[in-house]
Coordinates of C-alpha atoms and ligand atoms in Angstrom, one line a residue:
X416 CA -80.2 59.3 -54.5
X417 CA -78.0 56.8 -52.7
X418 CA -74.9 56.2 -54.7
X419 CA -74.4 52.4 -56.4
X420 CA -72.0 50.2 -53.7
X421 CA -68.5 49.7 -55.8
X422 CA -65.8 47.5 -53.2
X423 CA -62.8 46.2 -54.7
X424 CA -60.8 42.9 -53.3
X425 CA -57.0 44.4 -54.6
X426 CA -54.5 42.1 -53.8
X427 CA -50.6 42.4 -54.3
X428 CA -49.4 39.1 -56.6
X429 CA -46.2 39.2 -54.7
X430 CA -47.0 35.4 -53.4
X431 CA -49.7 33.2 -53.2
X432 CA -52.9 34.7 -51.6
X433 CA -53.5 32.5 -48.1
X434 CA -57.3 32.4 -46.3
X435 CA -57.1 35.5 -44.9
X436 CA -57.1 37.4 -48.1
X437 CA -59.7 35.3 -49.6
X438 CA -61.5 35.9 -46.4
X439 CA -61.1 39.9 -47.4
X440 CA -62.5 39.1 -50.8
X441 CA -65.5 36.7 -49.2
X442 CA -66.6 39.5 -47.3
X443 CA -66.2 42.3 -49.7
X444 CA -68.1 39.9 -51.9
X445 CA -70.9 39.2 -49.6
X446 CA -71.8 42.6 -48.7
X447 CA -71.6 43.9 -52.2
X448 CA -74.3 41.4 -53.3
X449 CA -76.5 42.1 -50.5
X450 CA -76.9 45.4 -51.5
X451 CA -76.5 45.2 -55.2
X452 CA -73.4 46.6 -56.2
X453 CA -70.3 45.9 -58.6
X454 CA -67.3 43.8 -56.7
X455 CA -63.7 44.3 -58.8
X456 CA -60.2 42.4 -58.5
X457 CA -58.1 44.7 -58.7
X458 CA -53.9 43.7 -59.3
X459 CA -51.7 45.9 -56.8
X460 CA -48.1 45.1 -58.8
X461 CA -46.7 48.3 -58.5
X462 CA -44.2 46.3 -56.2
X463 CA -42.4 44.7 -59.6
X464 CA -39.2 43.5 -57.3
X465 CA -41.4 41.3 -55.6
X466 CA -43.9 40.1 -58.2
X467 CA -44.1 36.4 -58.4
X468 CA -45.3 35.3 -61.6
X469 CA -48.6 33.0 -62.1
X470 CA -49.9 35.0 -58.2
X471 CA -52.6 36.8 -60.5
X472 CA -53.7 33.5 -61.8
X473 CA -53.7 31.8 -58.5
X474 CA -56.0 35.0 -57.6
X475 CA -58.2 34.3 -60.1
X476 CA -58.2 30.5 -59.9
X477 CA -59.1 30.8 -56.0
X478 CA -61.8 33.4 -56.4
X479 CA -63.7 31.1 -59.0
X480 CA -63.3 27.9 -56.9
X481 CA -65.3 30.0 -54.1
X482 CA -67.8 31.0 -56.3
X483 CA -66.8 34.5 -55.4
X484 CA -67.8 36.4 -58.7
X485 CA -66.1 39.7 -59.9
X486 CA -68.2 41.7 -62.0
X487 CA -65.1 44.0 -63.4
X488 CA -61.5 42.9 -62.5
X489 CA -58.3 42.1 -64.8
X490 CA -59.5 39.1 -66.3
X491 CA -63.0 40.2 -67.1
X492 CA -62.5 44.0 -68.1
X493 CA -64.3 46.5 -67.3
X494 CA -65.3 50.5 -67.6
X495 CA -62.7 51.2 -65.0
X496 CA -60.1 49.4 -66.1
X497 CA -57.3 48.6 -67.0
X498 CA -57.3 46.8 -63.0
X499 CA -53.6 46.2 -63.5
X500 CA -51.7 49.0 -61.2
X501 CA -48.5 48.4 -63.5
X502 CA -50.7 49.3 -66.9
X503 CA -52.1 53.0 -64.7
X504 CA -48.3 54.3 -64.3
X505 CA -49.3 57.4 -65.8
X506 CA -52.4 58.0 -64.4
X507 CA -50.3 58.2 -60.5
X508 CA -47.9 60.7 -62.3
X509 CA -50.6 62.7 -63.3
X510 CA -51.6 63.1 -59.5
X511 CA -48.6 63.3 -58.1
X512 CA -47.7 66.3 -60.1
X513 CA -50.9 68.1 -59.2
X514 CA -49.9 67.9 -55.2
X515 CA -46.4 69.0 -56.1
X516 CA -48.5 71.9 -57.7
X517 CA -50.4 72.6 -54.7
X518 CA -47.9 72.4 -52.5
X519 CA -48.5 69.0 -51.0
X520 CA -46.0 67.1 -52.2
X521 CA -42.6 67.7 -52.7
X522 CA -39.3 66.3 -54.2
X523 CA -37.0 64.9 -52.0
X524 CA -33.0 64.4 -53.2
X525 CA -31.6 62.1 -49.8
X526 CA -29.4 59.0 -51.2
X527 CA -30.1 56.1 -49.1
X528 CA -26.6 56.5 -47.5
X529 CA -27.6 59.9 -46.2
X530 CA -31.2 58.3 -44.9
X531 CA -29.7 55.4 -43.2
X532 CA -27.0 57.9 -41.8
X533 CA -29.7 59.8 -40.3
X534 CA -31.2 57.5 -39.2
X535 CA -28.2 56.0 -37.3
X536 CA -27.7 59.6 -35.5
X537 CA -31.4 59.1 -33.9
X538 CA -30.7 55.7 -32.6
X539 CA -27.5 56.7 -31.4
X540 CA -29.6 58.9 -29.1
X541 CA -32.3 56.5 -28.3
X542 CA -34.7 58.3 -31.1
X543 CA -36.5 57.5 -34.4
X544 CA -36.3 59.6 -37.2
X545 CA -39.0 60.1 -38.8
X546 CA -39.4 62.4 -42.1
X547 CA -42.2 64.4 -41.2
X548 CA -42.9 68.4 -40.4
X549 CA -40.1 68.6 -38.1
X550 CA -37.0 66.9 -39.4
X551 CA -37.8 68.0 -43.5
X552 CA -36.1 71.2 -43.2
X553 CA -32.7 69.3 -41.9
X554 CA -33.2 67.3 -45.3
X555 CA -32.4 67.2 -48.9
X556 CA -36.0 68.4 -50.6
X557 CA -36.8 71.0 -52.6
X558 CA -38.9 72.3 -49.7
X559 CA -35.6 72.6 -47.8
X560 CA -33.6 73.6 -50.6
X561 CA -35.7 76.0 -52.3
X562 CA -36.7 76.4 -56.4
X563 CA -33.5 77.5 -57.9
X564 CA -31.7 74.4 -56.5
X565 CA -34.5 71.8 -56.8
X566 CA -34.6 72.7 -60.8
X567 CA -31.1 72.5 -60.8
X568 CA -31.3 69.0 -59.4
X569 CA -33.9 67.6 -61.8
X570 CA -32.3 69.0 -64.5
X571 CA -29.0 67.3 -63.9
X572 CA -31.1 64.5 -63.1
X573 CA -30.1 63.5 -59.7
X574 CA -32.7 61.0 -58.4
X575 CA -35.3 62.0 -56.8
X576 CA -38.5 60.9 -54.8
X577 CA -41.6 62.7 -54.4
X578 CA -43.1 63.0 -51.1
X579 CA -46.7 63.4 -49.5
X580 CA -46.4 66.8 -47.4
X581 CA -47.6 66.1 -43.6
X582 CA -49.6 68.9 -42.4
X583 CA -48.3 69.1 -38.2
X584 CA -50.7 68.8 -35.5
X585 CA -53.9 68.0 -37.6
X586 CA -56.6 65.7 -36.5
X587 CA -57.5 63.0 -38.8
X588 CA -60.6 60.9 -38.3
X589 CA -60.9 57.8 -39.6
X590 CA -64.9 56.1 -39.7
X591 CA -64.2 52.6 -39.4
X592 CA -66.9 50.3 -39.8
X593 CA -66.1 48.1 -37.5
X594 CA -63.7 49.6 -35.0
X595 CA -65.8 52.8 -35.4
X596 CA -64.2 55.8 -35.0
X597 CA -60.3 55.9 -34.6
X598 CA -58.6 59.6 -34.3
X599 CA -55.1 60.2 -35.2
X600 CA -52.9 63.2 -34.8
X601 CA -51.3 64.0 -38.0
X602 CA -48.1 64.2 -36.4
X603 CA -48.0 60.5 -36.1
X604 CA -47.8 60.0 -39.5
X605 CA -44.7 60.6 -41.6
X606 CA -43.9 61.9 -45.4
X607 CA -44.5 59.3 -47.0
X608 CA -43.0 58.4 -50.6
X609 CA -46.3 58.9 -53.1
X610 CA -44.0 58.0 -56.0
X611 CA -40.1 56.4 -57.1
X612 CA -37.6 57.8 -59.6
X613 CA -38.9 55.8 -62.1
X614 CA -42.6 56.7 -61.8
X615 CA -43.6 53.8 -59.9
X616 CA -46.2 54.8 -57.4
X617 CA -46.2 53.3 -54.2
X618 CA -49.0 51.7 -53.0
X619 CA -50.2 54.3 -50.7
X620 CA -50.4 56.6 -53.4
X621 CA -51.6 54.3 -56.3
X622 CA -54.4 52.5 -53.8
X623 CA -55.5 56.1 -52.4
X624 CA -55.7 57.2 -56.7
X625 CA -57.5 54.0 -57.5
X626 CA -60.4 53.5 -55.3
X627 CA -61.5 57.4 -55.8
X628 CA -60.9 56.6 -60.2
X629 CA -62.8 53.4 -59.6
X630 CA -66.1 55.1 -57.4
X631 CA -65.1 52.4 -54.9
X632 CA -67.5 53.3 -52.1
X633 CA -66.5 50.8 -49.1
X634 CA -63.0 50.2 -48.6
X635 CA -63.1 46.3 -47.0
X636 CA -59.6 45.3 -46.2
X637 CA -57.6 43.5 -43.3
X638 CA -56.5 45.1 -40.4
X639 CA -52.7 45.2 -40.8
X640 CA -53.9 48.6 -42.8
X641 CA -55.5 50.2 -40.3
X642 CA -52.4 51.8 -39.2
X643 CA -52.1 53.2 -43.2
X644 CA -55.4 54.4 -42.9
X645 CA -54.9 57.9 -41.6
X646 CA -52.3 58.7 -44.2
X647 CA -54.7 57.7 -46.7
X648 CA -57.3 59.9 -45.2
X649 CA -54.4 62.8 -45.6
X650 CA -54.2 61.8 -49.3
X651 CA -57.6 62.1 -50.0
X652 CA -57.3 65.7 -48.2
X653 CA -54.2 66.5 -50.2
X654 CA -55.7 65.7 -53.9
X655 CA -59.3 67.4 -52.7
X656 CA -61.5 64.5 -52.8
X657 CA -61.9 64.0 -48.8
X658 CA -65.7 64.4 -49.6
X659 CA -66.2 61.2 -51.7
X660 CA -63.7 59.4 -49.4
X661 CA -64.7 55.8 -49.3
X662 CA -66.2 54.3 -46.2
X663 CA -63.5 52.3 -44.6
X664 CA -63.8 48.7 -43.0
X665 CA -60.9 46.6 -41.5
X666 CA -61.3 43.1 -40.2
X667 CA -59.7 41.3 -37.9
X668 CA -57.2 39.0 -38.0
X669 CA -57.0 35.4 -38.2
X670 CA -55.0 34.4 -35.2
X671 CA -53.2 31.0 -34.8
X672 CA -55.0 28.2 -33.6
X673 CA -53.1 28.1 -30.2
X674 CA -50.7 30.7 -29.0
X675 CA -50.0 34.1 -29.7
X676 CA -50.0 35.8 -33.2
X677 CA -51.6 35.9 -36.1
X678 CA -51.8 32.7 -39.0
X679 CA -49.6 32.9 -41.1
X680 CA -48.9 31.8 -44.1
X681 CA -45.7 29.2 -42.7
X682 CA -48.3 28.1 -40.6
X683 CA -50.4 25.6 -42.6
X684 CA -47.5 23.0 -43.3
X685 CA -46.3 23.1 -39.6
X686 CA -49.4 23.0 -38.0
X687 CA -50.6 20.1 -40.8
X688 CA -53.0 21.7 -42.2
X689 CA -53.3 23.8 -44.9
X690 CA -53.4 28.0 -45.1
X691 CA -54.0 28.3 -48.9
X692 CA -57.5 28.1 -50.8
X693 CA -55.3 26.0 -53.6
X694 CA -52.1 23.8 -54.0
X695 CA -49.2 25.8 -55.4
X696 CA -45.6 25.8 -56.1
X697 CA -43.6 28.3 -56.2
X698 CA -42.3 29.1 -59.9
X699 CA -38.5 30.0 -59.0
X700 CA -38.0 28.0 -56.1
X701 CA -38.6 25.0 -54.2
X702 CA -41.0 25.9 -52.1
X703 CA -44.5 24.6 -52.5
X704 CA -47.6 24.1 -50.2
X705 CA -51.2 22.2 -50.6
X706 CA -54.3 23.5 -50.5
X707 CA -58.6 23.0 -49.3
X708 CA -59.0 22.2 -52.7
X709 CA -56.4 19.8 -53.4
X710 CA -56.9 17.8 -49.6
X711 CA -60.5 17.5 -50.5
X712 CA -62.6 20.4 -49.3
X713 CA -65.8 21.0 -50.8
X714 CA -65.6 25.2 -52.0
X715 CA -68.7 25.6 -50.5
X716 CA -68.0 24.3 -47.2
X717 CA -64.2 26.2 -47.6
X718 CA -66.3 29.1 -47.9
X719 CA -68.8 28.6 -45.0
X720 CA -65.8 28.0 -42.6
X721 CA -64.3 31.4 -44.0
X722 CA -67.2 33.1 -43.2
X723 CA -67.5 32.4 -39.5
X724 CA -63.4 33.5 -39.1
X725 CA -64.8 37.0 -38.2
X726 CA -68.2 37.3 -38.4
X727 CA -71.4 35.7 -36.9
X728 CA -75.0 35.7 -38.2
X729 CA -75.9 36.1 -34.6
X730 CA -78.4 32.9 -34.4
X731 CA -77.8 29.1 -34.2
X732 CA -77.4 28.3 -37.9
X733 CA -73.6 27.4 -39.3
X734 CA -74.3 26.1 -42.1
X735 CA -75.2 28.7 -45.1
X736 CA -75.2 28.3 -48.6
X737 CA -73.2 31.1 -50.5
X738 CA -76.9 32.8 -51.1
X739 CA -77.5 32.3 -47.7
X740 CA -74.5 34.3 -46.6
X741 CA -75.5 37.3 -48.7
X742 CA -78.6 37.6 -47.5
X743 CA -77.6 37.1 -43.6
X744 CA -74.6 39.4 -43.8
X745 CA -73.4 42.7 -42.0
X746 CA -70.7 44.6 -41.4
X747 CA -71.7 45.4 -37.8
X748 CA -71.8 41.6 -36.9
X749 CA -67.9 41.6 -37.9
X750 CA -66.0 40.8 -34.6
X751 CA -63.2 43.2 -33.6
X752 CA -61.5 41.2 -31.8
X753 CA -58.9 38.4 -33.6
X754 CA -60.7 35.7 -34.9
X755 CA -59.2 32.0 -33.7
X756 CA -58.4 29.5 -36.8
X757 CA -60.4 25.8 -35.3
X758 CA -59.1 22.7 -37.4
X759 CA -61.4 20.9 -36.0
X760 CA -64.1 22.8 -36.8
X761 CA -63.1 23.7 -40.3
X762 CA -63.0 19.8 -40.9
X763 CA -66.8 19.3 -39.0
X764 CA -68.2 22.3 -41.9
X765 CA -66.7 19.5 -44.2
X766 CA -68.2 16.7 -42.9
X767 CA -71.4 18.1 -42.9
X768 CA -71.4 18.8 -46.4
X769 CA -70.5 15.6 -47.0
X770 CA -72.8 14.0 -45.2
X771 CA -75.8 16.5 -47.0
X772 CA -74.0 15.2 -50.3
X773 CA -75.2 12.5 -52.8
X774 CA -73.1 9.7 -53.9
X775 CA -73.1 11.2 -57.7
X776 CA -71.7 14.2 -56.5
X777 CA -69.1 13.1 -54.3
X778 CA -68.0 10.4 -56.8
X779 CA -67.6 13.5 -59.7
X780 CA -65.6 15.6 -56.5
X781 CA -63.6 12.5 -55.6
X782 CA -62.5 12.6 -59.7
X783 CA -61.9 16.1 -59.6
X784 CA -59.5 16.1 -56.7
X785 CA -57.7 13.0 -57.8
X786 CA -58.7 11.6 -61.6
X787 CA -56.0 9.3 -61.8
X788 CA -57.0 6.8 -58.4
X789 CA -60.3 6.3 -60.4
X790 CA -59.0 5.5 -63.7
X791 CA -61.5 2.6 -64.9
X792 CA -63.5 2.6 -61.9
X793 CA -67.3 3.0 -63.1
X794 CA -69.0 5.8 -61.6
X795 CA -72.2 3.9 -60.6
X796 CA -69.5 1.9 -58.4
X797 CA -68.3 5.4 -56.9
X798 CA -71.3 6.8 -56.6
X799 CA -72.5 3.6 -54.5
X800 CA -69.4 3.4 -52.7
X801 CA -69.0 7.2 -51.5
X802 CA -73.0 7.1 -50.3
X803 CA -72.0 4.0 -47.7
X804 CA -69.0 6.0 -46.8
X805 CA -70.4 9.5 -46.4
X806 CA -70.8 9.4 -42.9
X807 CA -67.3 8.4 -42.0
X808 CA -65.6 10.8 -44.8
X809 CA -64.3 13.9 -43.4
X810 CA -62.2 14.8 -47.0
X811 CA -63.7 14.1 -50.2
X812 CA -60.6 12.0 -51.0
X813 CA -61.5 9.7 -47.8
X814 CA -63.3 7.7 -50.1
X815 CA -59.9 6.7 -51.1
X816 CA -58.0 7.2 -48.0
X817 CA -60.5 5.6 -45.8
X818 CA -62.6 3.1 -48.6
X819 CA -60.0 1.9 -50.6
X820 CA -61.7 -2.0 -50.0
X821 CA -63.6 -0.8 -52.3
X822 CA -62.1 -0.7 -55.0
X823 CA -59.4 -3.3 -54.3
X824 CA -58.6 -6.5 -51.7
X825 CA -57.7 -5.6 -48.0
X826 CA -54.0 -4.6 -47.6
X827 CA -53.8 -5.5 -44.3
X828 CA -56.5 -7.7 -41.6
X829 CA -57.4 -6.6 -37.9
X830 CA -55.1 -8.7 -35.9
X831 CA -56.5 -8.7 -32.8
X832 CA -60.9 -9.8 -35.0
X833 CA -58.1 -12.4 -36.3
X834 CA -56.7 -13.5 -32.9
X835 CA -60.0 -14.0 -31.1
X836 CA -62.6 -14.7 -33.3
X837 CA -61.1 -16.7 -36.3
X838 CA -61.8 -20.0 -34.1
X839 CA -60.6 -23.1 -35.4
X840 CA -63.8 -24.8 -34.5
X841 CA -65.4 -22.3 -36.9
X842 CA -63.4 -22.1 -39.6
X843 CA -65.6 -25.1 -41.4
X844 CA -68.8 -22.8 -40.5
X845 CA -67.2 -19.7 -42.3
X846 CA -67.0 -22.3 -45.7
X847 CA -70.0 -22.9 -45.0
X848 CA -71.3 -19.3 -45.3
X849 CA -69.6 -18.5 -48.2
X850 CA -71.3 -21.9 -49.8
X851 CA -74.8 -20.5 -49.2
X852 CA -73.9 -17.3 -49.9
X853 CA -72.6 -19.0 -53.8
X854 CA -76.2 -20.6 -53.8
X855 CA -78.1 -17.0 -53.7
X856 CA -79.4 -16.0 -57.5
X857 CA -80.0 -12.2 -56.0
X858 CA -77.2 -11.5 -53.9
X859 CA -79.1 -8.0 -52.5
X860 CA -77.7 -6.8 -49.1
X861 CA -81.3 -7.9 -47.8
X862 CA -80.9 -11.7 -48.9
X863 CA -76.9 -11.3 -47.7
X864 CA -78.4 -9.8 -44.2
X865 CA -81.0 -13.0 -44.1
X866 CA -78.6 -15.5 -44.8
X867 CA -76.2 -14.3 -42.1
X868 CA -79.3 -14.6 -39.6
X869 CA -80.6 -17.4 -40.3
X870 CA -76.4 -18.8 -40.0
X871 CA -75.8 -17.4 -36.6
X872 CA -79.3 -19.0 -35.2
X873 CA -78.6 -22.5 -36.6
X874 CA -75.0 -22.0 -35.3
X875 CA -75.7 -20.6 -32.3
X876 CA -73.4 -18.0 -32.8
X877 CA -73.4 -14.0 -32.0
X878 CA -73.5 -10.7 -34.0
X879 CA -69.8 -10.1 -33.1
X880 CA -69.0 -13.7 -33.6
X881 CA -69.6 -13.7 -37.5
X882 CA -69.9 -10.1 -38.7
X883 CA -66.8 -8.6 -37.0
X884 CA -64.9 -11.7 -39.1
X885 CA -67.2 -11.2 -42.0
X886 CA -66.3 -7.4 -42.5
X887 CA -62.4 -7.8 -41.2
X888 CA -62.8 -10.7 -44.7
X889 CA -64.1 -7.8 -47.1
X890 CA -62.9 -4.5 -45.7
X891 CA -60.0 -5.6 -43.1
X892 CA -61.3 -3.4 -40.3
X893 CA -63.7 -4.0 -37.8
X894 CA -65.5 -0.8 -38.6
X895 CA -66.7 0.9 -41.8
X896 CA -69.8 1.1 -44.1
X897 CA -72.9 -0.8 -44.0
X898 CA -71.6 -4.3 -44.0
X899 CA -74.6 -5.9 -46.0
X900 CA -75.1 -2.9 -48.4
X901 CA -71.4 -3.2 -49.0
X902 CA -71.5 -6.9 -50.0
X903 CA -74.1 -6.0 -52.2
X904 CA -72.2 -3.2 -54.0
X905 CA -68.8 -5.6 -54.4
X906 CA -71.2 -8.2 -55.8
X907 CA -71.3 -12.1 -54.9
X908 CA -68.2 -13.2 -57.0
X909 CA -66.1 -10.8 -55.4
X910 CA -67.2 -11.0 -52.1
X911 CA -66.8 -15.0 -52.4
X912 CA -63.3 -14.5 -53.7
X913 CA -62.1 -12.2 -50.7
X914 CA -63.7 -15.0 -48.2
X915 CA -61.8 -17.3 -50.0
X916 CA -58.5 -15.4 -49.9
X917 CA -58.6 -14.0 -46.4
X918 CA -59.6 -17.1 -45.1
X919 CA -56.3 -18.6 -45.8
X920 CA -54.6 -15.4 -44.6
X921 CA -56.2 -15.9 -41.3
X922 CA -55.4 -19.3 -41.3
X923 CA -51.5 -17.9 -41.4
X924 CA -52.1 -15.7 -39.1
X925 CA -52.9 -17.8 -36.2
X926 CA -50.3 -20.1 -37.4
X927 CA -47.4 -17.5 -37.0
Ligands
LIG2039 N1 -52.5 45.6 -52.1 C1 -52.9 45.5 -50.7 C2 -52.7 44.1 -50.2 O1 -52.0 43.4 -50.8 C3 -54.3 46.1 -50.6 C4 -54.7 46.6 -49.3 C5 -56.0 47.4 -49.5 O2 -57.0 46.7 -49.7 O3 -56.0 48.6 -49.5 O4 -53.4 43.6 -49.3

């Protein structure tokens, strides 16, 4: 019987998690459902110098704006649990003792000073020192030192350091699923520390313990741990579980959207736009950046661009519903190559959602994202109002940004409709309008579209002639919405009140 998939998405909360982790948990995500198995957050803070409170939440927060569900994790529980590294410090202890037992692991005594001092003698001859096979017998360990003098040393309590024993000259073989198979000689990799002093693991040693405790099946991460990957494998080896070894998967990266490199996380606010699924700041500091949410990203189209950074379905289609994702997606159509960040076409998956949108829904987004803009606004009026705009709205806040004539008098008039089309000869004809315009008992965009008609044939006057200065009168700009759909929605006495008022402004205007 084929075992039940288990991944795991197991984040550090050392600062706030940018699209390519929540790429990592996308994908872990996506591949667990297709084939029916448990997806868990896991918490990596064994790294408590650099924990930065309220990153867990942030975690959290993101994964459930995605609609990326975790079936055991540290906010839902679990039989694994706890998922908190910091609450398993006993459990790596317990494993870190049985390799010291069976010889691979050891206890190493060197003070920094005497490591950085070493360290200093190889560069001084053009070397790097490395603590593997062949420099641990020149070191302080109790390999080097032997038993009398290690249990001297522990029992006067001189810090100590316990480190994984590198077998020399082994091959390691690492199946990844994506790069397939990548061979290492064991002498590459170094003794690495499996746990501190104070009984911290690291997170080689606490990841490696973890994912065999937890059944995890397929380990999906990013590539920057590939290179980690073959000490891992030597782990595994060293605490006897090399035949359950998870399946290993690394993806590539998300490269920069010109030049060299990959995105990082400064990126977003230089590049102007953002790298973060949400808008944080920084609890200790000053620093702070926005996020898809907060600039008006639908999740669902967030998540549809994520998917493509990496991966292809291999046919035509770009836009997938989360469900449609699961049920297209494979490992093997996971690119090995860097996958190139496209502003331009993370705002068209946007747009298109937008566009596929109904007024109601964008009008309850547009309140989301920003509830204060539409205080007292009704929602029928937003509804209306986002449907006329939805083709023009690349950001749900657009409606805003882009519509506020809407919701309030233009700011500012198109100079240049002003300059040639407010003609002083017509000016009495404009009046005119708006007096047949008062005289309509249904002021439907139909009736407004038939009155404008039948005015430009009396006056023998053109499209651009009256509906450029028309819409410039209600909206200011020479383009937008529907022009008759939008009188409709702003309703005769207002739309008689911004002739009135603009009217004069253009009068000014030409005057100045
Ligand atoms: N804690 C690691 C990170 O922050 C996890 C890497 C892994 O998935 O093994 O990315």
């Amino acid at each position: 019987m084929s075992q039940k998939v288990r991944t795991r998405y197991a984040p550090s909360p050392t600062g706030f998690q940018h699209i390519g982790g929540i790429r990592t948990a996308l994908y872990c995500y996506l591949f667990t459902r297709k084939v029916g198995g448990s997806f868990i957050l896991r918490i990596e803070d064994t790294d408590q110098n650099r924990y930065v409170p309220g990153a867990e939440e942030y975690i959290v927060e993101s994964l459930k704006w995605c609609g990326i569900k975790c079936d055991e994790g540290s906010h839902v529980g679990g039989e694994y649990g706890p998922y908190r590294q910091s609450e398993r410090k006993e459990t790596y202890g317990i494993y870190a003792q049985q390799m010291l037992e069976s010889g691979h692991a050891y206890y190493a005594f060197d003070t920094s000073e005497e490591l950085t001092a070493k360290r200093k003698e190889y560069e001084a001859q053009k070397k790097v020192f490395k603590y593997d096979p062949s420099t641990r017998m020149s070191m302080r360990n109790s390999i080097s030192l032997g038993k009398e003098e290690t249990e001297a040393l522990l029992a006067a309590n001189t810090p100590w350091v316990i480190r994984l024993k590198i077998p020399a000259d082994e091959e390691v073989i690492v199946e990844d699923l994506v790069r397939g198979m990548v061979r290492v000689n064991s002498n590459e990799v170094d003794d690495k520390i499996l746990l501190k002093g104070d009984g911290m693991p690291t997170y080689h040693l606490a990841n490696v313990v973890d994912d065999h405790l937890m059944e995890i099946t397929h380990v999906i991460r990013g590539e920057e741990w590939l290179p980690s990957t073959p000490l891992h494998v030597l782990l595994y080896r060293a605490l006897g579980w090399e035949d359950t070894m998870p399946k290993f998967a690394h993806l590539p990266l998300i490269l920069k959207p010109t030049g060299k490199g990959k995105l990082s996380k400064r990126d977003g606010d230089k590049m102007g736009f953002p790298v973060f699924p949400l808008a944080w700041q920084h609890p200790t500091n000053e620093e702070s950046s926005t996020g898809y949410r907060e600039i008006g990203f639908f999740p669902e189209a967030f998540v549809n661009l994520l998917a493509f950074l990496g991966w292809n379905p291999g046919t035509t289609q770009e836009i997938f519903s989360m469900d449609e994702l699961i049920a297209a997606f494979s490992i093997d159509r996971i690119g090995k190559s860097g996958a190139r960040f496209d502003w331009d076409k993370a705002q068209w998956f946007n747009q298109q959602y937008i566009k596929e949108a109904a007024g109601s829904t964008l009008a309850e987004a547009a309140i989301k994202v920003a509830p204060d803009a539409y205080k007292g606004t009704d929602l029928d009026f937003l509804a209306s109002a986002c449907e006329l705009m939805k083709e023009r709205m690349t950001f749900i806040n657009d409606i805003w940004e882009k519509g506020y004539f809407f919701f309030e008098s233009p700011k500012e008039y198109d100079a240049k409709v002003v300059r040639t089309k407010w003609k002083e000869e017509r000016v009495p004809l404009f009046h005119q309008l708006k007096e047949q315009f008062a005289a309509l008992d249904n002021f439907s965009a139909a009736n407004v579209e038939a009155t404008v008609k039948a005015f430009m044939q009396e006056h023998g006057l053109g499209f651009g002639d009256v509906l450029q200065v028309f819409r410039v009168m209600l909206a200011g700009t020479k383009s937008g919405p529907p022009i008759f759909e939008m009188a409709e929605l702003l309703g005769k006495t207002e739309v008689l009140k911004r002739m009135e008022e603009s009217a004069k402004t253009f009068d000014e205007m030409k005057a100045a």
